[in-house]
XYZ file of N, CA and C in Angstrom:
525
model
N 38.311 -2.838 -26.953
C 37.893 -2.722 -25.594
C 38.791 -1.725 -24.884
N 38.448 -0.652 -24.117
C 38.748 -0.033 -23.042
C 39.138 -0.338 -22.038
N 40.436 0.000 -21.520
C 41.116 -0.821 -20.167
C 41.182 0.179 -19.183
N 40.096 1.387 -19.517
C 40.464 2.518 -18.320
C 39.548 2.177 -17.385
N 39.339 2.708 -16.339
C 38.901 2.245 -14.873
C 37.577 3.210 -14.884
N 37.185 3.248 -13.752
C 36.432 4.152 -13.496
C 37.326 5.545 -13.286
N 36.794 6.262 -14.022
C 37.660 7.920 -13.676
C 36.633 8.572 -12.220
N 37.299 9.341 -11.255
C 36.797 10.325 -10.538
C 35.701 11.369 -11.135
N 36.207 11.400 -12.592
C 34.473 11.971 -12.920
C 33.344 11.165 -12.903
N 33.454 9.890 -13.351
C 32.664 8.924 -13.459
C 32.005 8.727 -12.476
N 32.692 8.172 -11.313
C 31.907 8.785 -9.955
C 31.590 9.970 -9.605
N 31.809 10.887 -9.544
C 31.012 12.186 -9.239
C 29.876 12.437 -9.461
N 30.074 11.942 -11.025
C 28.457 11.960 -11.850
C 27.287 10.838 -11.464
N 27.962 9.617 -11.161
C 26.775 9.094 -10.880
C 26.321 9.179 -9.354
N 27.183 9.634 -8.495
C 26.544 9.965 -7.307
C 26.001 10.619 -7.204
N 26.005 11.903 -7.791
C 25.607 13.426 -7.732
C 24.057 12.669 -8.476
N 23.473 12.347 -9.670
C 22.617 11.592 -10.079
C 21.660 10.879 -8.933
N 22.537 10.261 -8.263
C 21.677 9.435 -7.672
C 21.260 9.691 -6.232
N 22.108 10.570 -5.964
C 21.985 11.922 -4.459
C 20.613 12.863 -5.042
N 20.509 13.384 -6.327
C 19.723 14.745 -6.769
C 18.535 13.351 -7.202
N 18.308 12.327 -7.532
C 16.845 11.740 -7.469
C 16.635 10.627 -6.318
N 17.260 10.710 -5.261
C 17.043 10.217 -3.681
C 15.970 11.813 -3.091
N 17.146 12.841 -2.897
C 16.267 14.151 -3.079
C 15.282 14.603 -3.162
N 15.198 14.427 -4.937
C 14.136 14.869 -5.674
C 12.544 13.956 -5.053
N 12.628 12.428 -4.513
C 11.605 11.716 -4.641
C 11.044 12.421 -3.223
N 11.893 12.366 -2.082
C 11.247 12.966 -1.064
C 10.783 14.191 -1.030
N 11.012 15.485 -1.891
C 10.762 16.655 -1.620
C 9.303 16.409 -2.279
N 9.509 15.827 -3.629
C 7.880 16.308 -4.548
C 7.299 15.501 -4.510
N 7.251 14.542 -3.353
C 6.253 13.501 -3.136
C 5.603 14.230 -1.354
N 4.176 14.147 -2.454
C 3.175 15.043 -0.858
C 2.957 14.079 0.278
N 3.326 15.131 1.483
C 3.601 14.384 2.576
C 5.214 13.841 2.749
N 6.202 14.278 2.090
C 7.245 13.570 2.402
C 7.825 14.327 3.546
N 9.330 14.354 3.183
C 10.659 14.762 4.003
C 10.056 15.902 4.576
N 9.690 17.229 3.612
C 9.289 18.828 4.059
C 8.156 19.092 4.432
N 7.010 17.966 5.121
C 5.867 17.853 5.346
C 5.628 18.534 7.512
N 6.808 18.650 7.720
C 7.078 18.983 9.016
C 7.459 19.987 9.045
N 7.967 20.643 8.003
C 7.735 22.169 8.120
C 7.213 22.777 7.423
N 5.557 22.274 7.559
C 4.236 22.935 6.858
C 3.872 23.418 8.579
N 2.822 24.269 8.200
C 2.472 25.255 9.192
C 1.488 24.571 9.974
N 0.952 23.867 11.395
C -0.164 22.841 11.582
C -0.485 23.487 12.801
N -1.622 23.027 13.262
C -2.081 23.266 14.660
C -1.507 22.747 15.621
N -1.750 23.148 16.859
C -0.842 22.478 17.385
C -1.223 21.785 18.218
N -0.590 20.892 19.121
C -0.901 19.558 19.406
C -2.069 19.460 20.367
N -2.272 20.633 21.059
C -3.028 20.748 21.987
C -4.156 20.710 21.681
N -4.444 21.078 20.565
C -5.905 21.355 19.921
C -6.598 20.386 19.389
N -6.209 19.090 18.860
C -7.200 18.266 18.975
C -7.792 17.341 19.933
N -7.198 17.259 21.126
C -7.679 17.195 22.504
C -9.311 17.983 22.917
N -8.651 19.305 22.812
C -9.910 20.174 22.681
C -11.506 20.407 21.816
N -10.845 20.051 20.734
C -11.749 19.188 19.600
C -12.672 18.480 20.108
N -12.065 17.458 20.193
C -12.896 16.121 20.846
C -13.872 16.244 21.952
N -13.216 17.074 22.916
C -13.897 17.166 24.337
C -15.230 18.268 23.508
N -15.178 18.895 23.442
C -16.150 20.049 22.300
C -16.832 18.745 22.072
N -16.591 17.737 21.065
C -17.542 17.188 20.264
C -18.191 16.089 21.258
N -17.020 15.683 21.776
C -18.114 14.905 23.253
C -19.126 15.355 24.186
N -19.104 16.516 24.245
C -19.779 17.301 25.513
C -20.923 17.581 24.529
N -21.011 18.239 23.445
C -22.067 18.602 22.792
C -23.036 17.110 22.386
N -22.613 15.686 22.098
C -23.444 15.022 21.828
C -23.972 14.051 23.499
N -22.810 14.382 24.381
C -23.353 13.541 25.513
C -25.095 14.800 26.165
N -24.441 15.852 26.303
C -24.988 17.121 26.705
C -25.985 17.392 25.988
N -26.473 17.259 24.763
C -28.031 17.810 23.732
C -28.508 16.040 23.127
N -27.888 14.955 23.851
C -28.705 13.609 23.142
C -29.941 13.917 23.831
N -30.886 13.289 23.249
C -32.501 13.059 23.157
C -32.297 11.813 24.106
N -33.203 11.783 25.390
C -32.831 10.656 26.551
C -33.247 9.376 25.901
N -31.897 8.183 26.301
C -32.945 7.086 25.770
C -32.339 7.123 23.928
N -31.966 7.976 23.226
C -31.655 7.878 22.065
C -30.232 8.577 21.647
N -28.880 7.503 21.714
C -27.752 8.376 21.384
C -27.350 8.824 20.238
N -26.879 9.845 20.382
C -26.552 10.777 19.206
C -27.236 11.058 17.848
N -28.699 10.925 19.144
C -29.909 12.045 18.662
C -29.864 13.166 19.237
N -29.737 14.486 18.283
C -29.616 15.716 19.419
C -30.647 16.493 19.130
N -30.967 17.115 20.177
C -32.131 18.140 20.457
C -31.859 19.055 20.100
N -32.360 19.682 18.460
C -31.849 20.740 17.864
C -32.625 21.791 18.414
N -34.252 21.957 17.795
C -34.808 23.416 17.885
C -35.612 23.187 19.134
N -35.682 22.244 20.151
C -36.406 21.956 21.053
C -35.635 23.031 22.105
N -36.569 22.981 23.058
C -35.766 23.425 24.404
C -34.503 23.081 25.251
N -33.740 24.271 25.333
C -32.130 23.270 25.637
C -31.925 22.677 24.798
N -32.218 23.247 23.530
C -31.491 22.455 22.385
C -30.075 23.203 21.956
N -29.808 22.299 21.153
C -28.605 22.712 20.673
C -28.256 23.922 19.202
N -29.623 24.682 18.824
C -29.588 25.642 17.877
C -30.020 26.612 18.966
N -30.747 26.081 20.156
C -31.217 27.950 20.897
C -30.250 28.089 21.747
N -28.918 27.241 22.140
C -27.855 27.252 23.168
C -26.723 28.251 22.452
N -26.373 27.428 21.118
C -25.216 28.002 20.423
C -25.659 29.245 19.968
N -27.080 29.068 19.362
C -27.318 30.907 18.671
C -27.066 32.286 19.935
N -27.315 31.573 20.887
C -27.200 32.697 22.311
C -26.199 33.007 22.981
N -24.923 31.919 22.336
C -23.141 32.095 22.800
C -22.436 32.365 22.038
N -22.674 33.646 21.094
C -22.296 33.976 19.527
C -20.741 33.460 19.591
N -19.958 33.973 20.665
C -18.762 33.772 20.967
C -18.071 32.405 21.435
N -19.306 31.297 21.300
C -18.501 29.853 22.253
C -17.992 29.403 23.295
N -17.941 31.303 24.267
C -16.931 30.583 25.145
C -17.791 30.095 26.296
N -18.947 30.194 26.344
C -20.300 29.084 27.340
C -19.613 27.797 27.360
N -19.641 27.177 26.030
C -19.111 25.938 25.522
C -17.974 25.632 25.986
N -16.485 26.545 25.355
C -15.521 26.413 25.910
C -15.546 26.241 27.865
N -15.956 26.690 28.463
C -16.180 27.037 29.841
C -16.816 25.446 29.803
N -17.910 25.156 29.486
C -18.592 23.886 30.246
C -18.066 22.717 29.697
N -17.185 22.711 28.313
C -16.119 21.311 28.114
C -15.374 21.837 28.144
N -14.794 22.019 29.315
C -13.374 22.355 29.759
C -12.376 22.317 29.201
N -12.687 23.503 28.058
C -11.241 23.563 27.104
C -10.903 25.259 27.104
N -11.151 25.964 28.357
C -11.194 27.378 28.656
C -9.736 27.571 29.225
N -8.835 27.165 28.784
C -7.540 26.903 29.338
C -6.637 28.532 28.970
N -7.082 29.387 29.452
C -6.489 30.447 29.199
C -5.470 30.898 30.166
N -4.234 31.453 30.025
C -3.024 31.622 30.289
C -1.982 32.440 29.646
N -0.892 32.783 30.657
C 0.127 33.307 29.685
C 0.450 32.912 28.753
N 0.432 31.323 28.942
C 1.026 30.701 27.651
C 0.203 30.420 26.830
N -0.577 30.067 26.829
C -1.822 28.934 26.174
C -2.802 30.362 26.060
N -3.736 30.018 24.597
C -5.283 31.405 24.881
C -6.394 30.136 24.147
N -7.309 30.781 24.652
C -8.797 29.632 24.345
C -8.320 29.535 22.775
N -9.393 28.842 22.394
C -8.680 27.983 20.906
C -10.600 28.590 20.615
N -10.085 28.677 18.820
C -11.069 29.482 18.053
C -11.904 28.081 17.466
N -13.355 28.450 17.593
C -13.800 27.385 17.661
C -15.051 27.412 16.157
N -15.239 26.617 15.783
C -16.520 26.147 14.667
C -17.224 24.963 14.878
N -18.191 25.218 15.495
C -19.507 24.252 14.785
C -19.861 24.168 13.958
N -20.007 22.901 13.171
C -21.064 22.775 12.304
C -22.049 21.396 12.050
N -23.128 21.679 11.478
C -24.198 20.256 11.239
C -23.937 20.111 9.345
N -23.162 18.784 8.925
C -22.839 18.494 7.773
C -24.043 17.066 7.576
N -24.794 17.327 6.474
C -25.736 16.770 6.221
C -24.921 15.972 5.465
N -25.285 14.157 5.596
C -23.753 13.187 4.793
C -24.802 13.321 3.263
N -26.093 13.635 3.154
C -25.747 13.589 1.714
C -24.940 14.769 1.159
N -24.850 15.622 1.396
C -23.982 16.573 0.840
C -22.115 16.602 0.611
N -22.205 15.170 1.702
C -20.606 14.571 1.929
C -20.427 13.700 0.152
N -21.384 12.913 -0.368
C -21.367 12.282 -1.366
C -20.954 13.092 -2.727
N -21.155 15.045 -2.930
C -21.300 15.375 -3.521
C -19.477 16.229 -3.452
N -18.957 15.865 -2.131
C -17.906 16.158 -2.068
C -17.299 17.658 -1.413
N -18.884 18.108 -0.776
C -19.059 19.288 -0.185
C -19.380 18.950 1.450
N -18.294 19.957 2.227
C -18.479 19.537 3.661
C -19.724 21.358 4.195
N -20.412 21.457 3.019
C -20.971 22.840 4.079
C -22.212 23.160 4.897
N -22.273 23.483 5.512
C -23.225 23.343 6.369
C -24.513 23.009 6.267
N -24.929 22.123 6.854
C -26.729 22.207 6.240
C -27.529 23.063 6.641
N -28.577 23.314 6.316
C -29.809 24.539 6.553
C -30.822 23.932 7.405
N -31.409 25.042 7.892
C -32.935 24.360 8.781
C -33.807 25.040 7.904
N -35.067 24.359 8.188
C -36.565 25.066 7.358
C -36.668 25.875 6.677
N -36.030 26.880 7.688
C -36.138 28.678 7.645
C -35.195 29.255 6.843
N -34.073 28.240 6.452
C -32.792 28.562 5.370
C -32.022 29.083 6.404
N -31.846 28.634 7.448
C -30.738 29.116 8.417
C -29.520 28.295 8.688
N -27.840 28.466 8.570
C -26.714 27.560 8.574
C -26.871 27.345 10.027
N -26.694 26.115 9.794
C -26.254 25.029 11.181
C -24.749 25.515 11.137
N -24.008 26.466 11.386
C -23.047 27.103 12.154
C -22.906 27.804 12.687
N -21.874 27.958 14.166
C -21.994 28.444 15.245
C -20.669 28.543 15.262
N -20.260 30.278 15.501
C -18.894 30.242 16.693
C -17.888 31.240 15.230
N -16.824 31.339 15.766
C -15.906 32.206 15.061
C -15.948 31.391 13.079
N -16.048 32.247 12.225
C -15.595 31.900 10.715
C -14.253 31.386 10.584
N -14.433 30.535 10.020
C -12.967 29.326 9.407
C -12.461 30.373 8.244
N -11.155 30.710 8.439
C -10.732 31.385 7.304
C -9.274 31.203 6.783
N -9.408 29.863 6.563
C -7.983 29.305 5.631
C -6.838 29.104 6.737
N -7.184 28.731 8.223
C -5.804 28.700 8.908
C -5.757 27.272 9.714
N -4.470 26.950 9.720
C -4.142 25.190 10.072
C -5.374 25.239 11.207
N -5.715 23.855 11.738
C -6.930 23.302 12.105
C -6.510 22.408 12.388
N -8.096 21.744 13.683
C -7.992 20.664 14.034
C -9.535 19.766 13.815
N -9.712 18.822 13.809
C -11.487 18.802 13.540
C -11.989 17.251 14.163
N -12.692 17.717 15.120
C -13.692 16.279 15.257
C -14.957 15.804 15.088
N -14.980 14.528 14.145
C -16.391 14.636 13.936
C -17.088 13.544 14.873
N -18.239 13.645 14.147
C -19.465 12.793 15.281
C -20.703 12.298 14.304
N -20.747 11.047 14.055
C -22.094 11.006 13.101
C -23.211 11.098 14.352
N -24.142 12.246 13.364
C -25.307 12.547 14.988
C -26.946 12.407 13.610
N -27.661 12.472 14.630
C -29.306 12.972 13.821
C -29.469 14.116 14.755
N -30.660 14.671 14.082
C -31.374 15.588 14.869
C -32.729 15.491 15.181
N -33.064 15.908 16.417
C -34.551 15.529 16.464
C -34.983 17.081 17.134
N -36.096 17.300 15.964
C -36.886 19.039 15.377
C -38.281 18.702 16.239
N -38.476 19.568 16.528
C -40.001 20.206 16.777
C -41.133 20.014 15.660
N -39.856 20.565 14.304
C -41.121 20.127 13.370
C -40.236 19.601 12.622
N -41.090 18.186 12.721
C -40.059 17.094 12.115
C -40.584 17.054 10.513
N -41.497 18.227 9.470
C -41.516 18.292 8.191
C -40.377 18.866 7.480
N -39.394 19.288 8.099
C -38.321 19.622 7.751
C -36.848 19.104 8.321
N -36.425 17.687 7.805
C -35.403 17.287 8.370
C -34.253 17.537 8.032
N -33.355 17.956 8.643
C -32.100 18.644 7.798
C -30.914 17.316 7.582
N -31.123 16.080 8.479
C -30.390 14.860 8.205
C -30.410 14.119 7.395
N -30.213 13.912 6.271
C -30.646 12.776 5.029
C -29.568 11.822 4.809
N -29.492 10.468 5.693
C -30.125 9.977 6.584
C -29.554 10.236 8.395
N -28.478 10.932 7.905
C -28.029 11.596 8.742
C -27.024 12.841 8.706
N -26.674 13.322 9.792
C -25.537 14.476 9.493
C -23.962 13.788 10.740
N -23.144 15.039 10.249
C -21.700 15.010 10.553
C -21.997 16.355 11.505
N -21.865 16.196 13.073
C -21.239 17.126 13.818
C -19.990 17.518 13.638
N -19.556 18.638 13.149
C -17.395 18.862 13.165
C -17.555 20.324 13.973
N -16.554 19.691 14.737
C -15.676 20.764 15.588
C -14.437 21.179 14.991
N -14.041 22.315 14.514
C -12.710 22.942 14.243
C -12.618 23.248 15.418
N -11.299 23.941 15.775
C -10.421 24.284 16.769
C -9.219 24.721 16.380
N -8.773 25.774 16.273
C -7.720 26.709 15.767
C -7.268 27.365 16.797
């Protein structure tokens, strides 16, 4: 038997060990310690989101039926957005037009996500009749985000072509 003690290497090593996999668990576990200095939107913007996604389903429901929206009808919500290529109608009437020195309007996306297409693990836009995307407003192109959704239907003019099966996902980005 050995009557020596713990040596100062002995400790070194197992601290250093047990310091480098304390470390190790927070860095390469997603979402840990370095998850706050990933690049995100910022706080303001999902506020804006929301109000977007509220205003569009209080503002195009079908009277009498909520969050049924009046797509290709009159004052609907495909002949409103196709005619504000830019959003900022929208921005302006849900008061998220907050432009300033500091602050600039926030980049916006509509879209109509048909939930069967959610099952298949694809969020992209659904089509009308005519093969036209239910999206509206600036292209999403890989930058932090904010998003609100809304389970909605739609109610068509010509209801032989329903783009809801059994329903769709309103999402608002906001960048």
């Amino acid at each position: 038997m050995d009557d020596r003690g713990q040596t100062a290497q002995d400790f070194a090593i197992g601290t250093s060990v047990l310091l480098i996999t304390i470390i190790g668990a927070f860095v390469f576990i997603q979402g840990g310690a370095l998850s706050v200095y990933e690049d995100s939107a910022t706080p303001i913007e999902q506020p804006q989101a929301d109000r977007v996604a509220s205003y569009l389903v209080e503002s195009y429901s079908v009277d009498g039926e909520p969050n049924v929206l009046r797509y290709n009808q009159s004052r609907g919500l495909d002949r409103t957005l196709s005619a504000d290529t830019d959003l900022s109608n929208l921005t302006a009437y849900a008061g998220v037009n907050v432009s300033s020195t500091r602050r600039t309007n926030p980049d916006l996306n509509v879209s109509i996500v048909n939930s069967s297409s959610l099952e298949n693990g694809s969020r992209e836009p659904a089509r009308d009749g005519g093969g036209i995307v239910l999206a509206w407003g600036t292209d999403y192109r890989d930058q932090p985000y904010v998003t609100s959704t809304r389970v909605v239907r739609l109610a068509n003019d010509d209801d032989a072509t329903p783009q809801c099966d059994p329903t769709c996902w309103l999402v608002v980005r906001a960048w």
